[in-house]
C-alpha angles and dihedrals in degrees: 000000000000125000135178112249124219087260091059095253127131110245128188113229117209100170134046123188117200128207096000108179108244112189123208120171089345091304118117121223113190106225136184111226135190124206112240129178097247111135092181097060132051095195137003119196109209131213092264091060093046092049090052100044110016114094098172135002122194109182095181093054093036088232128140130180116207125195123213126214087262090056092251116148121232116192119207123187120191128217121266118225130192107223117208096211131064125213118225130186124259091246092054091047089051092052092050091051090049088055090057099257116156113256124201122198120213122184110206124184135167119271094208109127116206117212110238129197133186091252097062101045117095115247092359091072088066090065108047091146090064091062107052122165090235135015109269094229141279111006120244122259108278137194089254122048129177116258130188112210113187126205113269114274094018114152120220111284113245117178127172112239116256119253111255137198119250093256091050091051091054090052092045092053091049092049092050091050091049092051091047092050091051091049093239094124136028136191110280136216093188116139090223134056140170127229105246129204119196112227131178095280107021156316118320115212101185096161095048091049092058091058098042123102105241119241110235093206102128121221114231121260110257092220089057089051092052090051089063089066093072112142095007121129104169122063140178122189119204122192117195116233109250086337098192091055089062091070124073126227113238108264091234090056100043093099090058091062092058121132133188128220134166086260095057149293116289141169132208121247091184129051108279124217118256102036115132099239098038098099094048093047093049091046090053091052093048092048090054092048095050100028097121092055103038113123089009101077105324132078119185128194113175104296097350121094124193119194114196133183142168096233137024091243092056091042092059089054094045094047091049090054092052094047091048090054091050089051093049093046092044093237115152130210138199118248104225139132118252109232137156109265106229089204089068090056092045090052090060095043091050093047107133121230110274117260098190143024091258091057090051089050090052093051095044089047088062095040094046091061089065097042093113088061095049123083110226095001096161092052094049093047096041096100090053095043091055089064090062093064120103115262095017110127117230105252118158108213134180089255091056092046089052090051091048094050093046092053091049090052093048093049092057094054123090109246116236097221135128134221110245124242122224115239095032122106119261125215122204123194113199135185134167133195131180090267106042150352126245135184141164128210115211140175125193090350095306128110118251099175145340126224132184136161137180115245117257114240095253092053096053090084095051113125115253093256092055093045092054091047090048092060091051090053090045091054093048092050098045093045098035091123088061103036105038108104092005130103113250142171119215117203121202133170091224104093098198092063089071088071096039097114092053096050116110101199113064131153121237094264093051092047091053091051093045089056088056091050090056090065090067133067093231139130126204117225132184118247126181113247092232088058091048097065101149100047090041091052090050092057100040122091090224111045111222120243113253123213128199112244101173133020133189116192121201126190116205130206092253090060096255122136127216125193122195113201132191115205140196135183117273 
């Protein structure tokens, strides 16, 4: 049976409960109920029930009079609550923003977590064997197997086991028994062994790693992988269960992966965690398995698989292909929901102020990875970067603390960027000052990436014409992987650059840069500085204040609120 829900959606009803006793003010009302999949409500009384039992309803007074089958009246009075917030209309909010009032955007969503299982997820439920609770045993022989090649002349490694606390010994014994039961290790007669330390995710073989010939197989750049997602709107992330343990060690190398404990001498039959060439070997195997579909609708990074599609219909087909491959190759995945771990965000927010240059390097190493998402990154980080120069004493000032706190705040915000699509025109906004360069890459009016850089000392004295040309060259070089072979328009607030390619008299530096410009299908257009707010702000030492001039507020079915703001310089 199908019914229309209070939200106007058609819902299939599988169960009907008749004459359920519903008690109100110690009076029982027999009620027929249907089971609906609404996690937010325990019970909804429909119009048919109110027509039958409600005599009078006063919403203002929160008072309702019910009538029993014996014509007895039952009076119910609801609780009054004083709400702290007031609700205003979108039009009123728009007027207030127009007047220059400050507007704050809060995104609120429910924290209710629904338990999912393989059996109730579309497409996935067709492949329950791909998502076992535990690995079924030793993996099959595969095209790629893990090898351990030692440096020439290396003697067998023999390391005395570390001393361990009683609680650690209990855990070690349990882990060894678990690995034996799964068939991942076996008793060893190898003359060598490494001292192994159990960490959160695996076995660390520090001594063996020093003597191993390093595999030169390069892992892919994560930013290149993300660029493949252009145009996609539906995603599924699959994480292999104990991925490394799904790849065998070459039989001839098994003795090299031996380890000794007080409970015996063992060797790994599957690839252990912590060995130097493990990520590269596993990546090689995954690339071979999914080679026909890479950069079409699959991205692979070690033991993580991302399936991406433009529509839900295509995604069902793509996901089914991936799961079928996993089934055929006997690769097993974990069934889990992909969510942002709040502990990762808390770790950044709780990051203590650096006490040394090495601590600053560690923080900037993390922050620098996200610089393309951050507007004006080089300006914000400049006070911290100065401490990395030779001969600069470590003095922590209020200005540096402010820079540190601002970067922490930025890193915990979700960037509002898009993945670019090939074949569509790019737009670059550029601006240069005598302190730094700034540019923005856009497509169809949406930001793809930001870039900014402080000027090197020898470039500070460049004439204005060369500075403006330098930022154009900087943008083309840093975004070459996007712009090469694509049509693009570059906007600058220096009018003479528009006629650069037709000028006859150029210095050597300009000639060199013009030759680079000829490699791209781009045109340079003039743009007023006041209309080029973002790029101008990126290059200025003092970033201009931005004020909201128009706001559109949208309320979604899940209760979340989205505000779209247009801005202009004060």
